[in-house]
XYZ file of C-alpha atoms in Angstrom:
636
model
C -64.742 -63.788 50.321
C -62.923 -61.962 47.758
C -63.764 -63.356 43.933
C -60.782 -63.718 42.076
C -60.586 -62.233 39.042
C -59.075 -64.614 35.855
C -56.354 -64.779 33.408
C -57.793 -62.242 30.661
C -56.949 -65.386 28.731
C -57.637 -68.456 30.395
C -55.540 -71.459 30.599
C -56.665 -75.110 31.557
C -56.486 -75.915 35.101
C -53.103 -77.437 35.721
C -52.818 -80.767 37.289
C -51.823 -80.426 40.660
C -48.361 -80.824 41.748
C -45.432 -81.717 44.073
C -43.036 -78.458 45.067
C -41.487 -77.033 42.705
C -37.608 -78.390 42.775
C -38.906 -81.071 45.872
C -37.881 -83.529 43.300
C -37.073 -84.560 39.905
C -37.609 -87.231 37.420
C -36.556 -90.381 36.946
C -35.480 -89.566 33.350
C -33.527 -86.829 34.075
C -31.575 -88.775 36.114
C -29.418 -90.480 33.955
C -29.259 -87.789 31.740
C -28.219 -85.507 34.226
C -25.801 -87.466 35.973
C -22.982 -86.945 33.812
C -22.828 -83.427 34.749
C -22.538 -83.945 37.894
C -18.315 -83.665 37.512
C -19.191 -80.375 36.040
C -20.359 -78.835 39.563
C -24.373 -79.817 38.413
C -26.242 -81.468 41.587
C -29.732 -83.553 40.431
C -33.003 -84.087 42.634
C -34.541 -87.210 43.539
C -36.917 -88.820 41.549
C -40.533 -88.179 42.093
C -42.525 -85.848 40.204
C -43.449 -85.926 36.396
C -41.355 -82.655 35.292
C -37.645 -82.504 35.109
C -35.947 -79.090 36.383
C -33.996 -77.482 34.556
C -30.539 -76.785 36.175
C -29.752 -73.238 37.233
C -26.509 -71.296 37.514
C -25.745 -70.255 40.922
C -22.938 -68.955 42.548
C -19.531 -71.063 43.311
C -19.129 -70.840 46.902
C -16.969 -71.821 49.540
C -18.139 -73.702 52.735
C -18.533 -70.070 54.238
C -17.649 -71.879 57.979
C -18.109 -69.505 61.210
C -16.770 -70.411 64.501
C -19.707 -68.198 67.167
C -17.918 -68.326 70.325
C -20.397 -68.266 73.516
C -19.091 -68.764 77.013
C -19.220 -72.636 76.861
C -17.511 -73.088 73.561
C -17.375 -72.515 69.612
C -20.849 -72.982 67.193
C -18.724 -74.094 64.011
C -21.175 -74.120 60.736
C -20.797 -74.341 57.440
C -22.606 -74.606 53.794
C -23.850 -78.210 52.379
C -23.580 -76.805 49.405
C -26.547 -77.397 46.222
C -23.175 -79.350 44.174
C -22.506 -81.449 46.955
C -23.671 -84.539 46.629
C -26.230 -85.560 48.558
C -24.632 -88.452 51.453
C -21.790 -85.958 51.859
C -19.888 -85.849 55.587
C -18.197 -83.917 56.873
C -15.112 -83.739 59.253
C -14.075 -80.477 61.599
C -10.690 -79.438 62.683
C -9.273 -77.456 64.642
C -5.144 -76.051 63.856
C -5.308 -79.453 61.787
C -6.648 -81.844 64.071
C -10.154 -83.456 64.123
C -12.476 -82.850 66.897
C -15.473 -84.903 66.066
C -15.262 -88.790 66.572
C -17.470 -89.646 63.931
C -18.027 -88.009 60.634
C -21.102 -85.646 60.517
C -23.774 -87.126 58.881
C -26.299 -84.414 59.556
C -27.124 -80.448 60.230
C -23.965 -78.574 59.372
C -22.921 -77.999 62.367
C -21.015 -78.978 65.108
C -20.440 -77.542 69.173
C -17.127 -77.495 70.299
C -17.245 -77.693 73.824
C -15.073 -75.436 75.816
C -12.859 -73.868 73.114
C -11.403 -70.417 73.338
C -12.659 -67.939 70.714
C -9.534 -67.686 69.153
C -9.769 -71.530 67.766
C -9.083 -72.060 64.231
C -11.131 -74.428 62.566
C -11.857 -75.987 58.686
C -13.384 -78.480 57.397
C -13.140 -81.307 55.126
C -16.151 -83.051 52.842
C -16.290 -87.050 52.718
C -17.121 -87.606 49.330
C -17.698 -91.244 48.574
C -15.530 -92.007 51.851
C -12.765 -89.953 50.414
C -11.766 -86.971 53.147
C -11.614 -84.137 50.303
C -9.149 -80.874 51.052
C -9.972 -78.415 54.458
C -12.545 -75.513 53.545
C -11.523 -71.953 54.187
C -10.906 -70.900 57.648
C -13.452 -70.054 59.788
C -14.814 -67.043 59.795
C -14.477 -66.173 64.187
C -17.006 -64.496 65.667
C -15.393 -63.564 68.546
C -17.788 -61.787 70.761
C -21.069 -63.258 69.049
C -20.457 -60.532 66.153
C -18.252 -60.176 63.835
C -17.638 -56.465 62.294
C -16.706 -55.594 58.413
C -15.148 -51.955 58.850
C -17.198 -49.329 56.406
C -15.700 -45.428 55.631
C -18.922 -43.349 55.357
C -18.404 -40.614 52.505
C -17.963 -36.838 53.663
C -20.943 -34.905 53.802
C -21.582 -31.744 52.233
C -24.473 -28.856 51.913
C -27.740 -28.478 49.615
C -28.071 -26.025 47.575
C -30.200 -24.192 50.307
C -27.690 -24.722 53.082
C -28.598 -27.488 54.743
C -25.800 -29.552 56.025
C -25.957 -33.339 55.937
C -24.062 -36.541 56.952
C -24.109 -39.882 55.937
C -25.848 -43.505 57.352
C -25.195 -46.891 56.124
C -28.245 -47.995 54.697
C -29.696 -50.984 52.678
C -26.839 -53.503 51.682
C -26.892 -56.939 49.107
C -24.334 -59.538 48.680
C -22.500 -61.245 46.136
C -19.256 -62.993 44.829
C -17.562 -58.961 43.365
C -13.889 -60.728 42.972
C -14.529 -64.755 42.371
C -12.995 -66.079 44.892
C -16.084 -68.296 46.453
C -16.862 -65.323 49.258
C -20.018 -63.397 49.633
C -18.869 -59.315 49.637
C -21.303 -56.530 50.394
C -22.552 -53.931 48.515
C -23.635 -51.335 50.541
C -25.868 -47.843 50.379
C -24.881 -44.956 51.526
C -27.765 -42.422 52.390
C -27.664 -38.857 53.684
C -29.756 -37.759 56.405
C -31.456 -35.383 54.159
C -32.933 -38.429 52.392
C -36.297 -38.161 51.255
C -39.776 -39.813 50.462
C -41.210 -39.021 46.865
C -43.741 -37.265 48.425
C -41.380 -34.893 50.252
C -40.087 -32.110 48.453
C -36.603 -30.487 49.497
C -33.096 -31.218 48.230
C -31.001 -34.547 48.948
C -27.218 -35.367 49.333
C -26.101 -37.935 46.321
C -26.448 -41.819 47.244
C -23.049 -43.262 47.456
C -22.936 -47.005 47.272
C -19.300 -49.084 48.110
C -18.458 -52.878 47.121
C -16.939 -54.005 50.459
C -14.949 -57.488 51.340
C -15.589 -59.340 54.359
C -12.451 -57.905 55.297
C -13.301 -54.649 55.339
C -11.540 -53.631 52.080
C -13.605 -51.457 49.973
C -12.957 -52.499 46.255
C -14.868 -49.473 44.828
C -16.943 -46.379 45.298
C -19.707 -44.932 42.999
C -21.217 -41.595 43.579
C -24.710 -41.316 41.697
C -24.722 -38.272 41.700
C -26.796 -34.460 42.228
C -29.067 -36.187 39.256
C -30.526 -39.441 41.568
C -32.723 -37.850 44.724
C -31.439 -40.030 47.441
C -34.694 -42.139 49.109
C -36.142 -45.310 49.300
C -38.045 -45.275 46.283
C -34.769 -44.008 43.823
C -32.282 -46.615 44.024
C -32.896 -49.968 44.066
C -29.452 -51.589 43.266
C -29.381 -55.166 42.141
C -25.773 -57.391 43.074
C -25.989 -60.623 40.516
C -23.699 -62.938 38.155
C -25.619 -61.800 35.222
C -23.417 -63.165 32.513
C -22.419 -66.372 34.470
C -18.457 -65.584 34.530
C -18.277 -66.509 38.181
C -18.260 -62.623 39.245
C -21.348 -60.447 40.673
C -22.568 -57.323 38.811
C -24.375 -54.615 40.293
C -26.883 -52.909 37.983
C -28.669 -49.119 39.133
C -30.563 -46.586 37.776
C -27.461 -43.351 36.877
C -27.566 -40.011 35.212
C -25.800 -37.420 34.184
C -23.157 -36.808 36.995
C -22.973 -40.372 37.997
C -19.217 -41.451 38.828
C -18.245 -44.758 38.806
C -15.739 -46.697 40.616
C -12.862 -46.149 38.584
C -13.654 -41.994 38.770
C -15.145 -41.883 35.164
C -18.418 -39.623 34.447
C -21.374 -41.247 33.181
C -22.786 -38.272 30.909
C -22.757 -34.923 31.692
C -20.485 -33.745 34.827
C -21.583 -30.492 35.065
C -25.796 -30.903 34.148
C -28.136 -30.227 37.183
C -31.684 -31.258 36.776
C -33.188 -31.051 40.068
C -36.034 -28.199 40.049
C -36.691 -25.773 42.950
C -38.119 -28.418 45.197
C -35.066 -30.778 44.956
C -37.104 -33.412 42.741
C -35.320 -34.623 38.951
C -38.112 -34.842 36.591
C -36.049 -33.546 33.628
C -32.432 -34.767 31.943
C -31.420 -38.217 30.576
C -31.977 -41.576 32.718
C -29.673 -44.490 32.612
C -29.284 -48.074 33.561
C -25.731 -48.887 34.003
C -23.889 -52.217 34.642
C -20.931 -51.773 37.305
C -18.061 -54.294 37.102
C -18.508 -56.002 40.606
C -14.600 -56.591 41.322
C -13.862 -52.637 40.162
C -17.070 -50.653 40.323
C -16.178 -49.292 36.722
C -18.788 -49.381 34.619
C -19.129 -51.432 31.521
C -22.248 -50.756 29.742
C -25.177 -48.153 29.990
C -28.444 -47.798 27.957
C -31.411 -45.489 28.509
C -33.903 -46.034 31.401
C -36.527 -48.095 30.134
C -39.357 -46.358 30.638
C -38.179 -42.922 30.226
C -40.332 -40.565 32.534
C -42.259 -38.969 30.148
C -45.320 -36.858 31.028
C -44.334 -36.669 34.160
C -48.167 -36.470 35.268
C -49.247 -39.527 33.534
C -47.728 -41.660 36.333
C -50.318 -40.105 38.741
C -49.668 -36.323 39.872
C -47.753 -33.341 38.556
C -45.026 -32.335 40.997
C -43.094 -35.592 40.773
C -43.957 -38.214 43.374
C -45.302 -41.185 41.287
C -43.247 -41.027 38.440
C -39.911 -41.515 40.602
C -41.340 -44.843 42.008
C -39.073 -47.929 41.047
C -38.743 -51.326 41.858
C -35.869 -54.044 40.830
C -35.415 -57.587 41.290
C -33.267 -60.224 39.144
C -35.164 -63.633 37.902
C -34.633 -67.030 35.828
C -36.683 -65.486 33.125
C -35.475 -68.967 31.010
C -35.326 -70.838 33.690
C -31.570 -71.438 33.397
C -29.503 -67.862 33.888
C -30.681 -64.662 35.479
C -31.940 -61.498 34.025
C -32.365 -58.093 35.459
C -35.607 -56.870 35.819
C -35.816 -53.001 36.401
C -39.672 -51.291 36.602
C -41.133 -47.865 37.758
C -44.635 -46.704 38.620
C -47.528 -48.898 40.473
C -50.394 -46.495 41.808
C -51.226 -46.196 38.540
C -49.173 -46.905 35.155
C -46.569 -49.743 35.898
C -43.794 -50.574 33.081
C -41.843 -53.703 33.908
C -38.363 -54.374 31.394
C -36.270 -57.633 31.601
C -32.844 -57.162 30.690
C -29.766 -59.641 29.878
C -26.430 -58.861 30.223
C -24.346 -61.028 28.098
C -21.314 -60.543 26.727
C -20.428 -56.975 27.852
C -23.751 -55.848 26.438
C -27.207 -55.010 27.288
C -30.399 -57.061 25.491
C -33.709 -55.999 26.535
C -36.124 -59.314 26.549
C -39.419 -57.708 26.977
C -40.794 -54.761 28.371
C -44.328 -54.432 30.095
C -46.828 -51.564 30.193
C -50.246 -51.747 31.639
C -50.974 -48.646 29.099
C -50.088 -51.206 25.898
C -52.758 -51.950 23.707
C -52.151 -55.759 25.080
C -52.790 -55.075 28.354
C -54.878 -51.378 28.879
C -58.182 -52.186 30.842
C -57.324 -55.664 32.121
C -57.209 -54.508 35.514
C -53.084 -54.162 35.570
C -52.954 -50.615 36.454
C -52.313 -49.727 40.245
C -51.339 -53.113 41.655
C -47.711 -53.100 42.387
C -46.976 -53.031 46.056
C -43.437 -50.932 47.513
C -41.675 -53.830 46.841
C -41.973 -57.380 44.341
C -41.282 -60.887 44.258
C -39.849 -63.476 42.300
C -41.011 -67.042 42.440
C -41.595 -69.607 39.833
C -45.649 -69.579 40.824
C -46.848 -71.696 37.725
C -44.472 -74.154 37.902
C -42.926 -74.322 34.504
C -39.401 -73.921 35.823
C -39.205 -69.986 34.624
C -39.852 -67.564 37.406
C -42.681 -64.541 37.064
C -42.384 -61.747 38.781
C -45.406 -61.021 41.436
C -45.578 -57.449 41.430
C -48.162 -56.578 44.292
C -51.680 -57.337 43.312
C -50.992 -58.834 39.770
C -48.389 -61.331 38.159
C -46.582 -61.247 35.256
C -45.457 -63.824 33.001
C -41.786 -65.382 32.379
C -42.430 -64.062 28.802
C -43.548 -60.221 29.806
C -47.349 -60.782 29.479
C -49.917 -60.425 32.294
C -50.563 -63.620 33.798
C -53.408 -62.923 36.848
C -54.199 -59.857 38.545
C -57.109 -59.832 41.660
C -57.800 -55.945 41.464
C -56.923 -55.903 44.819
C -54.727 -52.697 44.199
C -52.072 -51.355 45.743
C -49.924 -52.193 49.347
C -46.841 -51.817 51.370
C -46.231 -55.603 52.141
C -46.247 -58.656 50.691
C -45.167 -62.346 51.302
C -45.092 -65.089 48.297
C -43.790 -69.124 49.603
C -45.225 -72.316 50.427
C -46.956 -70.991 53.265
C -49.416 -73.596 53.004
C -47.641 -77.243 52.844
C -50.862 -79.014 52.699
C -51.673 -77.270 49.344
C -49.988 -77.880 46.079
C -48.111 -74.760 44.906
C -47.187 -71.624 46.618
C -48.930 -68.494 48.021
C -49.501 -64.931 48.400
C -50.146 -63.557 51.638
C -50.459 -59.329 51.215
C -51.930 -56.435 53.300
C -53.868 -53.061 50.889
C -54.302 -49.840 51.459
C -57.301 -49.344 49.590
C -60.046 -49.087 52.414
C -62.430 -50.423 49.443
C -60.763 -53.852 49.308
C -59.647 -56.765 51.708
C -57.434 -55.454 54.898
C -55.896 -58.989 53.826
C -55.662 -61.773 51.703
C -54.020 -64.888 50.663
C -53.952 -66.221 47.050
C -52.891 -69.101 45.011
C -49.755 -67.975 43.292
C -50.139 -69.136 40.485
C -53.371 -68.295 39.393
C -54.333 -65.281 41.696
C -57.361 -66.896 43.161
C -58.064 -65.568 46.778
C -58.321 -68.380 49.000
C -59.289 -66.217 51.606
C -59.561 -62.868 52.862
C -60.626 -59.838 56.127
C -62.884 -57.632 55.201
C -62.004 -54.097 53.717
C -60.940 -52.467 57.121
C -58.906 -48.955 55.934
C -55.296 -48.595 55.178
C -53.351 -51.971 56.030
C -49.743 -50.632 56.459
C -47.832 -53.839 57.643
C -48.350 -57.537 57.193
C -45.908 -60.704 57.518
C -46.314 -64.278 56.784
C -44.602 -67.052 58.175
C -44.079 -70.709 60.710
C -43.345 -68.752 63.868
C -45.429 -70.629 65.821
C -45.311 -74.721 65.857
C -48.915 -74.302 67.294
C -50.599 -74.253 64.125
C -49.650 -76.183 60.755
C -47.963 -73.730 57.980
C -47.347 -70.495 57.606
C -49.033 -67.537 60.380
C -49.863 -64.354 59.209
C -50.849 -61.240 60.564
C -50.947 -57.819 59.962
C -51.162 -54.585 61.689
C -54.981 -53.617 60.992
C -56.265 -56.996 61.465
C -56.510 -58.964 65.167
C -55.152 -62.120 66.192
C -53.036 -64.708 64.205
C -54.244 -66.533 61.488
C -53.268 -70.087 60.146
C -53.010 -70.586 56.253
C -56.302 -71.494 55.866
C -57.401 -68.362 57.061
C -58.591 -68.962 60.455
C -57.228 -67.050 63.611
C -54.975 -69.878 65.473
C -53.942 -67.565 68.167
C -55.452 -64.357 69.656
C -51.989 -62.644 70.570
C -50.598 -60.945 67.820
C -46.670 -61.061 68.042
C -45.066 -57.718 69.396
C -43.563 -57.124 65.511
C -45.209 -56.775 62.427
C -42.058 -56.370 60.345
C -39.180 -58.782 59.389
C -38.507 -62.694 59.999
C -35.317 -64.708 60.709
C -34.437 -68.576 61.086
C -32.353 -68.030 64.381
C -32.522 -70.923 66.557
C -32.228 -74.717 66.680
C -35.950 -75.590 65.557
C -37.256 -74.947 61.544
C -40.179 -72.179 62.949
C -38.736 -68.880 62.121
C -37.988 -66.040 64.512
C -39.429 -62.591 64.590
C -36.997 -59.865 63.284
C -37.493 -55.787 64.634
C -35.830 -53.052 64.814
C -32.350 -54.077 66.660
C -33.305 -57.313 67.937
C -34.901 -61.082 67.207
C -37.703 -62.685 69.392
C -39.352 -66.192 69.393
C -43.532 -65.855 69.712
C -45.118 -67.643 72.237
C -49.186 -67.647 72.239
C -48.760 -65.799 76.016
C -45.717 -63.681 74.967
C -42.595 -63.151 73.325
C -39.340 -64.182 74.158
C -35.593 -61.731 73.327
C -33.222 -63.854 72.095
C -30.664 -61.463 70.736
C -30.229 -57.674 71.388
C -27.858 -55.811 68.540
C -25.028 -54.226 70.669
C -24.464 -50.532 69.519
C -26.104 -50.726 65.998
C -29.076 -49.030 64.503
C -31.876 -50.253 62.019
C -32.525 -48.614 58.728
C -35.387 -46.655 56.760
C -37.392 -44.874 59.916
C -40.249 -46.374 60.981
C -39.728 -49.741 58.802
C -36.769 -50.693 61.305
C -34.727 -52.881 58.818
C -31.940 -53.929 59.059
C -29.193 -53.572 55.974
C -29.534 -57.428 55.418
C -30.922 -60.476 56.428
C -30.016 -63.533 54.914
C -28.554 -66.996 54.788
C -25.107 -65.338 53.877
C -22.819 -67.633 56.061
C -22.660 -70.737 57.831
C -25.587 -73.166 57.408
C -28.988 -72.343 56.544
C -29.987 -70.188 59.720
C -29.769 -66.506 58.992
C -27.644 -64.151 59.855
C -28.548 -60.173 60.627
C -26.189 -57.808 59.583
C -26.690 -54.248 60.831
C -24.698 -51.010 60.818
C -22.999 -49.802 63.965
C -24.089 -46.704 65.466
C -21.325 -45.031 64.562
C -21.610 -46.018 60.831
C -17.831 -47.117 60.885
C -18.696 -51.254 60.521
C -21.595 -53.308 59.560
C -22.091 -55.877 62.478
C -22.749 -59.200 61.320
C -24.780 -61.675 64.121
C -24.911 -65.093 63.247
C -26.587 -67.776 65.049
C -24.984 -69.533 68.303
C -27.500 -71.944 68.782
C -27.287 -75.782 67.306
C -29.465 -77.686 65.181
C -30.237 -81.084 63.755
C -32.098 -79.705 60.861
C -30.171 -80.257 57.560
C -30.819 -77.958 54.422
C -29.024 -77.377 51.892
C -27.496 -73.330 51.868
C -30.122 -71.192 50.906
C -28.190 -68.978 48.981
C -28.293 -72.087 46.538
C -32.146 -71.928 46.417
C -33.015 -69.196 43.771
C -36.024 -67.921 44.912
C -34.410 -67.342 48.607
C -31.428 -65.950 46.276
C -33.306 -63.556 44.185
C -35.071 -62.395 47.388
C -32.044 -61.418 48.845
C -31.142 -59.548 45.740
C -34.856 -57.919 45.817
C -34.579 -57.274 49.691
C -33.090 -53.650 49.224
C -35.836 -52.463 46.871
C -38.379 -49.653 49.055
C -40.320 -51.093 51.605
C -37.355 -54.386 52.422
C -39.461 -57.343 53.196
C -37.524 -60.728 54.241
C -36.676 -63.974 51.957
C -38.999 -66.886 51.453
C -37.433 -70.020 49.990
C -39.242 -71.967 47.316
C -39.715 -74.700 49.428
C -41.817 -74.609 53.196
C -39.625 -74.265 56.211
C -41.403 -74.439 59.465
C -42.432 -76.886 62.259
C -43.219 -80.817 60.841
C -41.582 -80.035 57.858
C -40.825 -82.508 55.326
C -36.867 -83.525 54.068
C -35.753 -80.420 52.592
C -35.424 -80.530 48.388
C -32.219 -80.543 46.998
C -31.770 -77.726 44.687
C -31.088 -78.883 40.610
C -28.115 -75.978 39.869
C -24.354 -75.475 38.269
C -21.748 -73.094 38.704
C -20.018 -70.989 35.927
């Protein structure tokens, strides 16, 4: 087994304890229950912390009607300020269709309606019927589609011709009025990996209503190479006045939404082989409701030497990861980074009233933190989880963790790999967990690790590049969290042991789909359920296509509607809608909307950065499961 390597300065061991936000003092009851009028929600008493309460978004019930041919799936949020014993009532054209008030899962089948029912619904609060929701959402034929305008295309400098594919999209509240919107990449076909020289068309990213309506358009620019590894946008209420931002990495050339030029129009950096590795580099804050932007500060890190980030003609340097996290434990902060082969710089950033305030910033190559075993351990992608449990979130950035406060917290020297997994995977543990895959053929194919203190709990021998790995309760055959990975045979529980000897047919994404808690296995166009003998298609994407070549992703997957299942929004082949499938199946599992858990929340955020990877909640999902927590948040 893999020895873990410690804190470079080591901390007692903590006591162990219940799940983070499972439950809440007794004290912080009373003190906490006169905010409740002010949209704040408490836990349950239990454990000997108190959370602190953390601003999420103000939503409505989000309520889809999925027709199938024997009636209407109507679903809707229980929302983190609800209280608790809430009901709920559905109608349909203003008249109630359920004989009793619904007590449990947020759902309800109406039998034998037409697809073009209309349905709200109203919240029982203390045996009060409160107002009707929002109109369902109708999803018609099992989909509904959000109409997308991809830009024109155009011609590189050395006459290649290019078109456009909708790529990577986030969501978030752009105009305040309670409904997720979409945010959505644009990529040419000309698109590039950092290793790949050649020219790119710009990245063009849109802020899009459910509607349809596009609110605003930003062109990046000749400046930003258009790839996986250049533009990792990041849609969040920053500054907590009920309105998504949208924060990315501009230069010179960059237009924003409301056709201004960030910098120079007429500068052109890119060198002979397409790459940018001279010129100014920005981080710019984009108003979410008009795509104009409102404040923009230097890159932090500037490039530099371009060669001290690992070679010379401009592949490591351009590496960059993003992600957004409760650095105080109360209101999010942007965190933007670049580099992880070998130097990795890491810089939290508020945005509070109209400005930018960096918090920290840090650099394996400090004096603080050189030779501590830092350097080359970020993975194509990052997490954000509260691992130590002192209600501020760290960010786990591959092999190595670092603090709420910017300083290294644990690192296992287990270097550098494309997929990662961080939850309670194991329920019979205290805490959460890492599950990740390396390509170093020196170190473990695999491991898993206690989150907060980087100790491997267990781990497959060194067995070559490890390309693909995913963790998760697919299969109620085993306790916790499976994982598996594409270099490694069978299916392992969380204790390590291989539970099954039939790995599932996809080593990629996951997605709560159907009735039951165990999640569902997310590829390419199309969701299966694992079975020990074989897999089983539940859903087949009708004319779309998945994203980023042999990764197979789709633009989103997320709680974004509905109740907690997920939904799976892809674009159309045509690249003229994104398709959104949500789930037709009903449950009697009752959790409370994911979107108002903030570790599933920030993962949706992080989801677009490189390699996408799917959400994990803070809490464990999955067969036997427990009562789900009740989330202790507010809304601006």
């Amino acid at each position: 087994m893999q020895h873990p390597h410690p804190h470079p300065h080591p901390r007692p061991h903590p006591r162990p304890r219940r799940r983070r936000g499972r439950t809440a003092a007794l004290s912080a009851l009373t003190a906490a229950a006169a905010l409740i009028g002010a949209g704040l929600t408490t836990l349950t008493p239990g454990t000997a912390e108190a959370a602190t309460a953390r601003q999420v978004e103000r939503l409505d019930r989000g309520v889809v009607s999925v027709h199938t041919d024997s009636g209407n799936l109507i679903s809707w949020r229980w929302l983190g300020t609800d209280p608790g014993d809430v009901s709920f009532n559905v109608y349909r054209a203003g008249t109630k269709v359920n004989s009793t008030p619904l007590t449990g899962a947020t759902n309800y089948f109406h039998s034998g309606a037409p697809n073009s029912a209309d349905y709200t619904v109203r919240a029982i609060v203390n045996g009060v019927e409160q107002g009707d929701s929002v109109h369902a959402i109708q999803f018609r034929t099992g989909y509904k589609d959000v109409p997308i305008s991809p830009p024109a295309g155009g011609t590189t400098p050395d006459g290649v011709a290019y078109t456009y594919e909708a790529n990577d999209a986030s969501v978030g509240d752009l105009d305040g009025d309670g409904q997720v919107d979409f945010v959505l990449k644009w990529q040419p076909t000309n698109a590039k990996d950092n290793s790949q020289s050649g020219y790119t068309g710009n990245t063009i990213v849109d802020g899009v209503r459910l509607d349809g309506t596009r609110l605003w358009r930003v062109d990046l620019g000749r400046n930003i190479r258009s790839g996986a590894h250049y533009t990792q946008f990041q849609v969040y209420d920053y500054d907590g006045d009920g309105k998504a931002e949208v924060a990315m990495k501009t230069a010179d050339g960059t237009v924003d939404g409301a056709g201004t030029v960030i910098g120079s129009s007429s500068a052109d950096h890119r060198n002979s082989s397409g790459y940018v590795l001279s010129g100014p580099e920005y981080l710019t804050m984009f108003n979410g409701q008009t795509g104009r932007a409102m404040g923009t500060v230097d890159y932090v890190p500037a490039r530099g030497t371009v060669s001290s980030w690992g070679d010379s003609y401009g592949n490591r340097v351009d590496r960059f990861l993003a992600g957004t996290a409760y650095l105080d434990g109360s209101r999010p902060s942007l965190v933007m980074a670049r580099g992880y082969y070998t130097r990795t710089v890491i810089a939290a950033w508020d945005w509070r009233g109209g400005a930018f305030t960096r918090r920290w910033t840090f650099d394996t190559s400090s004096s603080t933190n050189s030779g501590k075993g830092y350097d080359g351990q970020g993975n194509h992608q990052l997490s954000v989880a509260d691992v130590d449990g002192d209600g501020r979130d760290e960010i786990v950035y591959g092999s190595m963790t670092v603090d709420d406060n910017g300083s290294g917290l644990w690192t296992t020297k287990n270097g550098h790999g494309d997929a990662m997994h961080v939850g309670d995977l194991d329920p019979s543990r205290a805490g959460l967990e890492e599950f990740k895959v390396d390509e170093d053929g020196s170190k473990p194919s695999s491991w898993m690790a206690d989150a907060r203190t980087g100790q491997v709990i267990w781990s497959t021998p060194a067995n070559g590049d490890n390309g693909r790995g995913v963790a998760g309760d697919i299969w109620a055959g085993s306790a916790g969290a499976e994982s598996w990975s594409s270099s490694e045979s069978g299916v392992r529980g969380p204790k390590g042991t291989v539970v099954s000897t039939r790995k599932p047919s996809s080593t990629n994404f996951l997605c709560w789909w159907d009735g039951d808690p165990v999640r569902e296995l997310l590829d390419g166009t199309h969701i299966d359920k694992y079975g020990a003998s074989s897999d089983t298609r539940l859903l087949t994407g009708a004319s779309v296509h998945s994203g980023n070549g042999t990764k197979a992703t789709p633009s989103l997957s997320g709680d974004i509607l509905g109740d907690w299942r997920e939904e799976v929004v892809w674009p159309t082949s045509a690249n003229t809608a994104l398709r959104i499938y949500s789930t037709p199946v009903e449950t009697t599992t009752r959790i409370t909307t994911l979107l108002h858990d903030t570790q599933y929340r920030t993962a949706l955020a992080w989801q677009n950065t490189a390699y996408n990877q799917p959400p994990h909640p803070s809490f464990f999902i999955g067969d036997g499961m427990p009562t789900a927590p009740r989330p202790t948040v507010y809304t601006p």
